[in-house]
Amino acid sequence: MKITANNISIEIEDSGGETRPVVLLIMGLGMQLIDWPDEVVSQLVAAGFRVVRYDNRDAGLSQHFDHVRRSSLLWQKLRFRFGLPVRPFYSLQDMAGDAVGVLDALNIPRAHIIGASMGGMIAQRLAATYPERVMSLVSIMSSSGARHLPSAKPEIIAALLSKPDGPREDQLIAHQLKVTQAVLSPDEPFEKDKLTRHLRIALRRGGYDPNSSIRQILAIMADSGRAELLAQIRCPTLVVHGEDDPLIPMACGEDTAKRIAGAEFLPIQKMGHSFPLSFMQAQAGKIIPFLHGIQ
């Protein structure tokens, strides 16, 4: 369903019924609302929640920003490395405003906010700057953005920045399979056939737009003040991180939890930058009880 939020067009999906407490799911870099595993959504709905998820700006069926001037990612990375301001097309704070716009469009005064990866960063900003709209925060496989934190290994970054061999669907899928495999835990099975089916659906739904991901990357790089902002968060917070995450190391999640008063840190074994079985078990055993404990 298409709505207007924060003056842009946003695609949403609303599950579970209007009378239930709301969980708003915010996805990560270049991902679509369908990239939340069905099991995540179905568990939350079965537990009594209304689940709202949406395509971020520049992703899926939401508004893309191809009309704005292109910028060199390499040049902005050099500015970032030397401590100079990065100039994004929009900010993570703008994307937090999109989330509030989704709640406004659906007449939802407050919600539990769950964000993954970049979505966790957006969720952190939402909790810090719109506290009246947030019942609780669950930040998954994300980071505070502090400059001293470890980054992904060079081979992971190389995989993420690599390009497909061509524009055909099979070439795009092969490329994304390589990227996905690079960020899994070594203990997590690589379900190639299942992933291929999902990637085909995602490509046919949202297309392939690498420039959109570049604009989102620049928003992440430019978000230099979030680490200090986290001290303003007062809602109940659970920070969840995979022990084997090769893209955003677990130290990043630990730092996030330390900066938020009263936050609980939940490490998950055999979890990389993904949603393996161990995450689903943690959602059933820890995340859902955490949400149920908040009035």
PDB file of C-alpha atoms in Angstrom:
ATOM      1  CA  MET A   1       0.000   0.000   0.000  1.00  0.00           C
ATOM      2  CA  LYS A   2       1.341   3.417  -0.937  1.00  0.00           C
ATOM      3  CA  ILE A   3       1.175   6.338   1.488  1.00  0.00           C
ATOM      4  CA  THR A   4       2.646   9.828   1.684  1.00  0.00           C
ATOM      5  CA  ALA A   5       5.050  10.194   4.604  1.00  0.00           C
ATOM      6  CA  ASN A   6       7.416  13.099   5.263  1.00  0.00           C
ATOM      7  CA  ASN A   7       6.337  14.509   1.878  1.00  0.00           C
ATOM      8  CA  ILE A   8       7.528  11.476  -0.103  1.00  0.00           C
ATOM      9  CA  SER A   9       5.896   8.312  -1.414  1.00  0.00           C
ATOM     10  CA  ILE A  10       6.436   5.288   0.850  1.00  0.00           C
ATOM     11  CA  GLU A  11       5.350   1.678   0.304  1.00  0.00           C
ATOM     12  CA  ILE A  12       4.123  -0.079   3.447  1.00  0.00           C
ATOM     13  CA  GLU A  13       2.703  -3.409   4.559  1.00  0.00           C
ATOM     14  CA  ASP A  14       0.426  -3.568   7.602  1.00  0.00           C
ATOM     15  CA  SER A  15      -0.278  -6.908   9.321  1.00  0.00           C
ATOM     16  CA  GLY A  16      -2.050  -8.050  12.452  1.00  0.00           C
ATOM     17  CA  GLY A  17      -5.020  -5.764  13.106  1.00  0.00           C
ATOM     18  CA  GLU A  18      -5.482  -2.115  14.132  1.00  0.00           C
ATOM     19  CA  THR A  19      -6.348  -2.712  17.804  1.00  0.00           C
ATOM     20  CA  ARG A  20      -3.017  -4.352  18.679  1.00  0.00           C
ATOM     21  CA  PRO A  21       0.171  -2.713  19.967  1.00  0.00           C
ATOM     22  CA  VAL A  22       2.323  -1.724  16.986  1.00  0.00           C
ATOM     23  CA  VAL A  23       5.787  -2.907  16.033  1.00  0.00           C
ATOM     24  CA  LEU A  24       7.424  -0.796  13.319  1.00  0.00           C
ATOM     25  CA  LEU A  25      10.154  -2.640  11.400  1.00  0.00           C
ATOM     26  CA  ILE A  26      12.911  -0.604   9.700  1.00  0.00           C
ATOM     27  CA  MET A  27      15.169  -2.430   7.236  1.00  0.00           C
ATOM     28  CA  GLY A  28      18.798  -1.823   6.289  1.00  0.00           C
ATOM     29  CA  LEU A  29      20.944  -0.602   3.427  1.00  0.00           C
ATOM     30  CA  GLY A  30      19.480  -1.282  -0.004  1.00  0.00           C
ATOM     31  CA  MET A  31      16.925  -3.699   1.412  1.00  0.00           C
ATOM     32  CA  GLN A  32      13.164  -3.878   0.961  1.00  0.00           C
ATOM     33  CA  LEU A  33      10.347  -4.558   3.396  1.00  0.00           C
ATOM     34  CA  ILE A  34      10.138  -8.113   2.034  1.00  0.00           C
ATOM     35  CA  ASP A  35      13.699  -8.690   3.272  1.00  0.00           C
ATOM     36  CA  TRP A  36      12.306  -9.054   6.777  1.00  0.00           C
ATOM     37  CA  PRO A  37      11.976 -12.854   6.963  1.00  0.00           C
ATOM     38  CA  ASP A  38       8.392 -14.077   6.970  1.00  0.00           C
ATOM     39  CA  GLU A  39       9.173 -15.894  10.230  1.00  0.00           C
ATOM     40  CA  VAL A  40      10.038 -12.603  11.953  1.00  0.00           C
ATOM     41  CA  VAL A  41       6.707 -11.074  10.965  1.00  0.00           C
ATOM     42  CA  SER A  42       4.604 -14.170  11.646  1.00  0.00           C
ATOM     43  CA  GLN A  43       6.124 -14.647  15.121  1.00  0.00           C
ATOM     44  CA  LEU A  44       5.322 -11.051  16.048  1.00  0.00           C
ATOM     45  CA  VAL A  45       1.768 -11.266  14.705  1.00  0.00           C
ATOM     46  CA  ALA A  46       1.201 -14.596  16.503  1.00  0.00           C
ATOM     47  CA  ALA A  47       2.427 -12.916  19.708  1.00  0.00           C
ATOM     48  CA  GLY A  48      -0.346 -10.317  19.440  1.00  0.00           C
ATOM     49  CA  PHE A  49       1.327  -7.390  17.663  1.00  0.00           C
ATOM     50  CA  ARG A  50       0.354  -5.294  14.682  1.00  0.00           C
ATOM     51  CA  VAL A  51       3.414  -5.272  12.427  1.00  0.00           C
ATOM     52  CA  VAL A  52       4.076  -2.349  10.099  1.00  0.00           C
ATOM     53  CA  ARG A  53       7.033  -2.512   7.724  1.00  0.00           C
ATOM     54  CA  TYR A  54       7.978  -0.247   4.857  1.00  0.00           C
ATOM     55  CA  ASP A  55      10.464   0.346   2.073  1.00  0.00           C
ATOM     56  CA  ASN A  56      12.927   3.063   3.059  1.00  0.00           C
ATOM     57  CA  ARG A  57      13.319   5.996   0.706  1.00  0.00           C
ATOM     58  CA  ASP A  58      15.500   4.954  -2.239  1.00  0.00           C
ATOM     59  CA  ALA A  59      14.520   1.283  -1.819  1.00  0.00           C
ATOM     60  CA  GLY A  60      11.911  -1.044  -3.265  1.00  0.00           C
ATOM     61  CA  LEU A  61       8.645   0.619  -4.234  1.00  0.00           C
ATOM     62  CA  SER A  62       9.187   3.806  -2.223  1.00  0.00           C
ATOM     63  CA  GLN A  63      10.328   7.043  -3.820  1.00  0.00           C
ATOM     64  CA  HIS A  64      13.803   7.015  -5.334  1.00  0.00           C
ATOM     65  CA  PHE A  65      16.032  10.081  -5.605  1.00  0.00           C
ATOM     66  CA  ASP A  66      17.528   9.578  -9.048  1.00  0.00           C
ATOM     67  CA  HIS A  67      16.662  13.179  -9.916  1.00  0.00           C
ATOM     68  CA  VAL A  68      19.291  14.602  -7.555  1.00  0.00           C
ATOM     69  CA  ARG A  69      22.867  15.332  -8.577  1.00  0.00           C
ATOM     70  CA  ARG A  70      25.191  12.338  -8.566  1.00  0.00           C
ATOM     71  CA  SER A  71      28.196  12.338  -6.242  1.00  0.00           C
ATOM     72  CA  SER A  72      31.406  10.329  -6.211  1.00  0.00           C
ATOM     73  CA  LEU A  73      31.393   7.743  -3.437  1.00  0.00           C
ATOM     74  CA  LEU A  74      35.181   7.536  -3.633  1.00  0.00           C
ATOM     75  CA  TRP A  75      35.560  11.296  -3.120  1.00  0.00           C
ATOM     76  CA  GLN A  76      33.185  11.265  -0.146  1.00  0.00           C
ATOM     77  CA  LYS A  77      35.046   8.271   1.341  1.00  0.00           C
ATOM     78  CA  LEU A  78      38.277  10.266   1.144  1.00  0.00           C
ATOM     79  CA  ARG A  79      36.599  13.172   2.923  1.00  0.00           C
ATOM     80  CA  PHE A  80      35.353  10.744   5.584  1.00  0.00           C
ATOM     81  CA  ARG A  81      38.814   9.215   6.072  1.00  0.00           C
ATOM     82  CA  PHE A  82      40.395  12.618   6.630  1.00  0.00           C
ATOM     83  CA  GLY A  83      37.697  13.772   9.042  1.00  0.00           C
ATOM     84  CA  LEU A  84      36.051  16.165   6.593  1.00  0.00           C
ATOM     85  CA  PRO A  85      32.256  16.507   6.396  1.00  0.00           C
ATOM     86  CA  VAL A  86      30.527  14.058   4.073  1.00  0.00           C
ATOM     87  CA  ARG A  87      27.843  15.621   1.892  1.00  0.00           C
ATOM     88  CA  PRO A  88      24.875  13.248   1.590  1.00  0.00           C
ATOM     89  CA  PHE A  89      21.746  13.697  -0.522  1.00  0.00           C
ATOM     90  CA  TYR A  90      19.667  13.212   2.628  1.00  0.00           C
ATOM     91  CA  SER A  91      20.390  12.242   6.223  1.00  0.00           C
ATOM     92  CA  LEU A  92      19.526   9.387   8.552  1.00  0.00           C
ATOM     93  CA  GLN A  93      17.540  11.997  10.490  1.00  0.00           C
ATOM     94  CA  ASP A  94      15.474  12.561   7.331  1.00  0.00           C
ATOM     95  CA  MET A  95      14.903   8.799   7.222  1.00  0.00           C
ATOM     96  CA  ALA A  96      13.824   8.839  10.881  1.00  0.00           C
ATOM     97  CA  GLY A  97      11.337  11.511   9.805  1.00  0.00           C
ATOM     98  CA  ASP A  98      10.069   9.073   7.171  1.00  0.00           C
ATOM     99  CA  ALA A  99       9.364   6.532   9.937  1.00  0.00           C
ATOM    100  CA  VAL A 100       7.418   9.127  11.913  1.00  0.00           C
ATOM    101  CA  GLY A 101       5.551   9.985   8.716  1.00  0.00           C
ATOM    102  CA  VAL A 102       4.532   6.340   8.355  1.00  0.00           C
ATOM    103  CA  LEU A 103       3.153   6.356  11.916  1.00  0.00           C
ATOM    104  CA  ASP A 104       1.344   9.631  11.224  1.00  0.00           C
ATOM    105  CA  ALA A 105      -0.221   8.327   8.006  1.00  0.00           C
ATOM    106  CA  LEU A 106      -1.588   5.303   9.879  1.00  0.00           C
ATOM    107  CA  ASN A 107      -2.708   7.357  12.923  1.00  0.00           C
ATOM    108  CA  ILE A 108      -0.373   5.451  15.228  1.00  0.00           C
ATOM    109  CA  PRO A 109       0.671   7.603  18.213  1.00  0.00           C
ATOM    110  CA  ARG A 110       3.393   5.270  19.584  1.00  0.00           C
ATOM    111  CA  ALA A 111       5.103   2.060  18.527  1.00  0.00           C
ATOM    112  CA  HIS A 112       7.794  -0.414  19.408  1.00  0.00           C
ATOM    113  CA  ILE A 113      10.642   0.276  16.970  1.00  0.00           C
ATOM    114  CA  ILE A 114      12.803  -2.544  15.613  1.00  0.00           C
ATOM    115  CA  GLY A 115      15.604  -1.692  13.182  1.00  0.00           C
ATOM    116  CA  ALA A 116      18.221  -3.873  11.519  1.00  0.00           C
ATOM    117  CA  SER A 117      21.662  -2.663  10.370  1.00  0.00           C
ATOM    118  CA  MET A 118      21.118   0.804   8.824  1.00  0.00           C
ATOM    119  CA  GLY A 119      17.545   0.420  10.047  1.00  0.00           C
ATOM    120  CA  GLY A 120      18.935   0.175  13.575  1.00  0.00           C
ATOM    121  CA  MET A 121      20.732   3.480  13.064  1.00  0.00           C
ATOM    122  CA  ILE A 122      17.502   5.090  11.862  1.00  0.00           C
ATOM    123  CA  ALA A 123      15.652   3.562  14.826  1.00  0.00           C
ATOM    124  CA  GLN A 124      18.241   4.977  17.241  1.00  0.00           C
ATOM    125  CA  ARG A 125      17.723   8.467  15.830  1.00  0.00           C
ATOM    126  CA  LEU A 126      13.967   8.004  16.002  1.00  0.00           C
ATOM    127  CA  ALA A 127      14.137   7.015  19.684  1.00  0.00           C
ATOM    128  CA  ALA A 128      16.457   9.909  20.523  1.00  0.00           C
ATOM    129  CA  THR A 129      14.665  12.684  18.635  1.00  0.00           C
ATOM    130  CA  TYR A 130      11.004  11.583  18.737  1.00  0.00           C
ATOM    131  CA  PRO A 131      10.800  10.019  22.235  1.00  0.00           C
ATOM    132  CA  GLU A 132       7.051  10.596  22.480  1.00  0.00           C
ATOM    133  CA  ARG A 133       6.504   8.213  19.520  1.00  0.00           C
ATOM    134  CA  VAL A 134       8.650   5.313  20.770  1.00  0.00           C
ATOM    135  CA  MET A 135       7.514   2.696  23.293  1.00  0.00           C
ATOM    136  CA  SER A 136      10.731   0.691  23.039  1.00  0.00           C
ATOM    137  CA  LEU A 137      13.790   0.273  20.837  1.00  0.00           C
ATOM    138  CA  VAL A 138      15.292  -2.954  19.519  1.00  0.00           C
ATOM    139  CA  SER A 139      18.509  -2.279  17.593  1.00  0.00           C
ATOM    140  CA  ILE A 140      19.713  -5.345  15.647  1.00  0.00           C
ATOM    141  CA  MET A 141      23.179  -5.867  14.063  1.00  0.00           C
ATOM    142  CA  SER A 142      23.771  -2.119  14.053  1.00  0.00           C
ATOM    143  CA  SER A 143      26.226   0.435  15.454  1.00  0.00           C
ATOM    144  CA  SER A 144      26.497   3.673  17.388  1.00  0.00           C
ATOM    145  CA  GLY A 145      28.639   5.089  14.589  1.00  0.00           C
ATOM    146  CA  ALA A 146      31.488   6.034  16.941  1.00  0.00           C
ATOM    147  CA  ARG A 147      34.695   6.621  14.972  1.00  0.00           C
ATOM    148  CA  HIS A 148      36.914   4.312  17.048  1.00  0.00           C
ATOM    149  CA  LEU A 149      34.864   1.170  16.401  1.00  0.00           C
ATOM    150  CA  PRO A 150      36.162  -1.685  14.220  1.00  0.00           C
ATOM    151  CA  SER A 151      34.963  -1.914  10.629  1.00  0.00           C
ATOM    152  CA  ALA A 152      34.354  -4.811   8.309  1.00  0.00           C
ATOM    153  CA  LYS A 153      37.288  -6.772   6.974  1.00  0.00           C
ATOM    154  CA  PRO A 154      38.646  -5.561   3.620  1.00  0.00           C
ATOM    155  CA  GLU A 155      37.379  -8.638   1.790  1.00  0.00           C
ATOM    156  CA  ILE A 156      33.848  -7.983   3.060  1.00  0.00           C
ATOM    157  CA  ILE A 157      33.985  -4.359   1.933  1.00  0.00           C
ATOM    158  CA  ALA A 158      35.361  -5.483  -1.446  1.00  0.00           C
ATOM    159  CA  ALA A 159      32.437  -7.898  -1.868  1.00  0.00           C
ATOM    160  CA  LEU A 160      29.923  -5.190  -1.008  1.00  0.00           C
ATOM    161  CA  LEU A 161      31.454  -2.691  -3.424  1.00  0.00           C
ATOM    162  CA  SER A 162      31.918  -5.178  -6.263  1.00  0.00           C
ATOM    163  CA  LYS A 163      29.711  -4.987  -9.338  1.00  0.00           C
ATOM    164  CA  PRO A 164      27.685  -7.663 -11.116  1.00  0.00           C
ATOM    165  CA  ASP A 165      29.126  -9.211 -14.260  1.00  0.00           C
ATOM    166  CA  GLY A 166      26.253  -7.789 -16.259  1.00  0.00           C
ATOM    167  CA  PRO A 167      22.668  -6.506 -16.195  1.00  0.00           C
ATOM    168  CA  ARG A 168      20.835  -9.800 -16.726  1.00  0.00           C
ATOM    169  CA  GLU A 169      18.716 -11.133 -13.884  1.00  0.00           C
ATOM    170  CA  ASP A 170      20.887 -14.236 -13.448  1.00  0.00           C
ATOM    171  CA  GLN A 171      24.016 -12.066 -13.231  1.00  0.00           C
ATOM    172  CA  LEU A 172      22.433  -9.752 -10.649  1.00  0.00           C
ATOM    173  CA  ILE A 173      21.297 -12.723  -8.580  1.00  0.00           C
ATOM    174  CA  ALA A 174      24.741 -14.366  -8.756  1.00  0.00           C
ATOM    175  CA  HIS A 175      26.300 -11.129  -7.521  1.00  0.00           C
ATOM    176  CA  GLN A 176      23.872 -10.766  -4.628  1.00  0.00           C
ATOM    177  CA  LEU A 177      24.369 -14.408  -3.647  1.00  0.00           C
ATOM    178  CA  LYS A 178      28.099 -13.726  -3.363  1.00  0.00           C
ATOM    179  CA  VAL A 179      27.484 -10.664  -1.201  1.00  0.00           C
ATOM    180  CA  THR A 180      25.009 -12.514   1.018  1.00  0.00           C
ATOM    181  CA  GLN A 181      27.346 -15.448   1.545  1.00  0.00           C
ATOM    182  CA  ALA A 182      30.149 -13.068   2.552  1.00  0.00           C
ATOM    183  CA  VAL A 183      28.191 -11.677   5.512  1.00  0.00           C
ATOM    184  CA  LEU A 184      26.847 -14.952   6.938  1.00  0.00           C
ATOM    185  CA  SER A 185      28.225 -16.691  10.005  1.00  0.00           C
ATOM    186  CA  PRO A 186      30.493 -19.620   9.087  1.00  0.00           C
ATOM    187  CA  ASP A 187      28.119 -21.770  11.158  1.00  0.00           C
ATOM    188  CA  GLU A 188      25.058 -20.692   9.180  1.00  0.00           C
ATOM    189  CA  PRO A 189      23.981 -22.860   6.215  1.00  0.00           C
ATOM    190  CA  PHE A 190      24.052 -21.144   2.836  1.00  0.00           C
ATOM    191  CA  GLU A 191      20.605 -21.949   1.434  1.00  0.00           C
ATOM    192  CA  LYS A 192      21.333 -21.085  -2.179  1.00  0.00           C
ATOM    193  CA  ASP A 193      18.049 -22.218  -3.719  1.00  0.00           C
ATOM    194  CA  LYS A 194      15.914 -20.442  -1.112  1.00  0.00           C
ATOM    195  CA  LEU A 195      17.978 -17.260  -1.413  1.00  0.00           C
ATOM    196  CA  THR A 196      17.826 -17.382  -5.209  1.00  0.00           C
ATOM    197  CA  ARG A 197      14.032 -17.535  -5.135  1.00  0.00           C
ATOM    198  CA  HIS A 198      13.867 -14.603  -2.724  1.00  0.00           C
ATOM    199  CA  LEU A 199      16.353 -12.504  -4.704  1.00  0.00           C
ATOM    200  CA  ARG A 200      14.399 -13.064  -7.910  1.00  0.00           C
ATOM    201  CA  ILE A 201      11.221 -11.835  -6.208  1.00  0.00           C
ATOM    202  CA  ALA A 202      13.070  -8.820  -4.772  1.00  0.00           C
ATOM    203  CA  LEU A 203      14.597  -7.875  -8.126  1.00  0.00           C
ATOM    204  CA  ARG A 204      11.290  -8.116  -9.945  1.00  0.00           C
ATOM    205  CA  ARG A 205       9.590  -6.109  -7.223  1.00  0.00           C
ATOM    206  CA  GLY A 206      12.086  -3.315  -6.656  1.00  0.00           C
ATOM    207  CA  GLY A 207      14.539  -3.493  -9.547  1.00  0.00           C
ATOM    208  CA  TYR A 208      18.301  -2.954  -9.375  1.00  0.00           C
ATOM    209  CA  ASP A 209      19.416   0.584  -8.505  1.00  0.00           C
ATOM    210  CA  PRO A 210      23.005   0.756  -7.192  1.00  0.00           C
ATOM    211  CA  ASN A 211      22.905   4.560  -7.078  1.00  0.00           C
ATOM    212  CA  SER A 212      20.192   4.332  -4.435  1.00  0.00           C
ATOM    213  CA  SER A 213      22.497   2.317  -2.198  1.00  0.00           C
ATOM    214  CA  ILE A 214      25.260   4.876  -2.722  1.00  0.00           C
ATOM    215  CA  ARG A 215      22.948   7.631  -1.504  1.00  0.00           C
ATOM    216  CA  GLN A 216      22.080   5.577   1.580  1.00  0.00           C
ATOM    217  CA  ILE A 217      25.781   4.820   2.228  1.00  0.00           C
ATOM    218  CA  LEU A 218      26.531   8.541   2.147  1.00  0.00           C
ATOM    219  CA  ALA A 219      23.769   9.159   4.700  1.00  0.00           C
ATOM    220  CA  ILE A 220      25.415   6.601   7.010  1.00  0.00           C
ATOM    221  CA  MET A 221      28.899   8.079   6.504  1.00  0.00           C
ATOM    222  CA  ALA A 222      27.641  11.600   7.210  1.00  0.00           C
ATOM    223  CA  ASP A 223      25.927  10.626  10.474  1.00  0.00           C
ATOM    224  CA  SER A 224      28.860  11.565  12.682  1.00  0.00           C
ATOM    225  CA  GLY A 225      26.934  12.762  15.742  1.00  0.00           C
ATOM    226  CA  ARG A 226      24.754   9.758  16.492  1.00  0.00           C
ATOM    227  CA  ALA A 227      27.038   8.213  19.137  1.00  0.00           C
ATOM    228  CA  GLU A 228      26.657  11.245  21.401  1.00  0.00           C
ATOM    229  CA  LEU A 229      22.931  11.476  20.629  1.00  0.00           C
ATOM    230  CA  LEU A 230      22.300   8.011  22.077  1.00  0.00           C
ATOM    231  CA  ALA A 231      22.585   9.402  25.622  1.00  0.00           C
ATOM    232  CA  GLN A 232      19.210  11.087  25.029  1.00  0.00           C
ATOM    233  CA  ILE A 233      17.368   7.755  24.603  1.00  0.00           C
ATOM    234  CA  ARG A 234      15.208   6.982  27.630  1.00  0.00           C
ATOM    235  CA  CYS A 235      12.901   4.236  26.370  1.00  0.00           C
ATOM    236  CA  PRO A 236      13.475   0.550  27.223  1.00  0.00           C
ATOM    237  CA  THR A 237      16.155  -0.678  24.816  1.00  0.00           C
ATOM    238  CA  LEU A 238      17.408  -4.070  23.705  1.00  0.00           C
ATOM    239  CA  VAL A 239      20.535  -4.232  21.540  1.00  0.00           C
ATOM    240  CA  VAL A 240      20.863  -7.503  19.609  1.00  0.00           C
ATOM    241  CA  HIS A 241      24.001  -8.570  17.757  1.00  0.00           C
ATOM    242  CA  GLY A 242      25.415 -11.681  16.146  1.00  0.00           C
ATOM    243  CA  GLU A 243      28.680 -12.927  17.605  1.00  0.00           C
ATOM    244  CA  ASP A 244      29.909 -13.793  14.093  1.00  0.00           C
ATOM    245  CA  ASP A 245      28.878 -10.594  12.285  1.00  0.00           C
ATOM    246  CA  PRO A 246      31.636  -9.904   9.691  1.00  0.00           C
ATOM    247  CA  LEU A 247      30.095  -6.659   8.396  1.00  0.00           C
ATOM    248  CA  ILE A 248      29.346  -4.781  11.619  1.00  0.00           C
ATOM    249  CA  PRO A 249      31.478  -6.422  14.342  1.00  0.00           C
ATOM    250  CA  MET A 250      29.850  -7.200  17.676  1.00  0.00           C
ATOM    251  CA  ALA A 251      31.883  -4.458  19.395  1.00  0.00           C
ATOM    252  CA  CYS A 252      29.663  -1.984  17.543  1.00  0.00           C
ATOM    253  CA  GLY A 253      26.554  -3.400  19.185  1.00  0.00           C
ATOM    254  CA  GLU A 254      28.228  -3.497  22.569  1.00  0.00           C
ATOM    255  CA  ASP A 255      29.156   0.181  22.218  1.00  0.00           C
ATOM    256  CA  THR A 256      25.569   1.050  21.288  1.00  0.00           C
ATOM    257  CA  ALA A 257      24.243  -0.633  24.441  1.00  0.00           C
ATOM    258  CA  LYS A 258      26.808   1.115  26.665  1.00  0.00           C
ATOM    259  CA  ARG A 259      25.738   4.531  25.383  1.00  0.00           C
ATOM    260  CA  ILE A 260      21.999   4.056  26.095  1.00  0.00           C
ATOM    261  CA  ALA A 261      20.969   4.272  29.741  1.00  0.00           C
ATOM    262  CA  GLY A 262      19.595   0.945  30.969  1.00  0.00           C
ATOM    263  CA  ALA A 263      19.981  -0.818  27.629  1.00  0.00           C
ATOM    264  CA  GLU A 264      20.345  -4.589  27.630  1.00  0.00           C
ATOM    265  CA  PHE A 265      22.803  -6.269  25.275  1.00  0.00           C
ATOM    266  CA  LEU A 266      21.869  -9.624  23.736  1.00  0.00           C
ATOM    267  CA  PRO A 267      24.649 -11.463  21.845  1.00  0.00           C
ATOM    268  CA  ILE A 268      23.497 -14.305  19.587  1.00  0.00           C
ATOM    269  CA  GLN A 269      25.687 -17.259  18.750  1.00  0.00           C
ATOM    270  CA  LYS A 270      26.046 -18.489  15.165  1.00  0.00           C
ATOM    271  CA  MET A 271      24.588 -15.241  13.800  1.00  0.00           C
ATOM    272  CA  GLY A 272      26.321 -13.133  11.190  1.00  0.00           C
ATOM    273  CA  HIS A 273      24.759 -10.153   9.408  1.00  0.00           C
ATOM    274  CA  SER A 274      21.576 -12.110   8.794  1.00  0.00           C
ATOM    275  CA  PHE A 275      18.541 -13.691  10.434  1.00  0.00           C
ATOM    276  CA  PRO A 276      19.504 -17.328  11.088  1.00  0.00           C
ATOM    277  CA  LEU A 277      17.622 -19.879  13.173  1.00  0.00           C
ATOM    278  CA  SER A 278      19.443 -18.672  16.292  1.00  0.00           C
ATOM    279  CA  PHE A 279      17.911 -15.215  15.786  1.00  0.00           C
ATOM    280  CA  MET A 280      14.422 -16.650  15.423  1.00  0.00           C
ATOM    281  CA  GLN A 281      14.934 -18.533  18.685  1.00  0.00           C
ATOM    282  CA  ALA A 282      16.129 -15.324  20.356  1.00  0.00           C
ATOM    283  CA  GLN A 283      13.118 -13.405  19.062  1.00  0.00           C
ATOM    284  CA  ALA A 284      10.732 -15.998  20.516  1.00  0.00           C
ATOM    285  CA  GLY A 285      12.627 -16.387  23.782  1.00  0.00           C
ATOM    286  CA  LYS A 286      13.832 -12.849  24.478  1.00  0.00           C
ATOM    287  CA  ILE A 287      12.680 -10.106  22.087  1.00  0.00           C
ATOM    288  CA  ILE A 288       8.960 -10.840  22.206  1.00  0.00           C
ATOM    289  CA  PRO A 289       8.935 -11.166  26.037  1.00  0.00           C
ATOM    290  CA  PHE A 290      10.862  -7.859  26.149  1.00  0.00           C
ATOM    291  CA  LEU A 291       8.119  -6.184  24.077  1.00  0.00           C
ATOM    292  CA  HIS A 292       5.350  -7.777  26.128  1.00  0.00           C
ATOM    293  CA  GLY A 293       6.904  -6.391  29.310  1.00  0.00           C
ATOM    294  CA  ILE A 294       6.407  -2.775  28.193  1.00  0.00           C
ATOM    295  CA  GLN A 295       3.094  -1.050  28.799  1.00  0.00           C
TER     296      GLN A 295
END
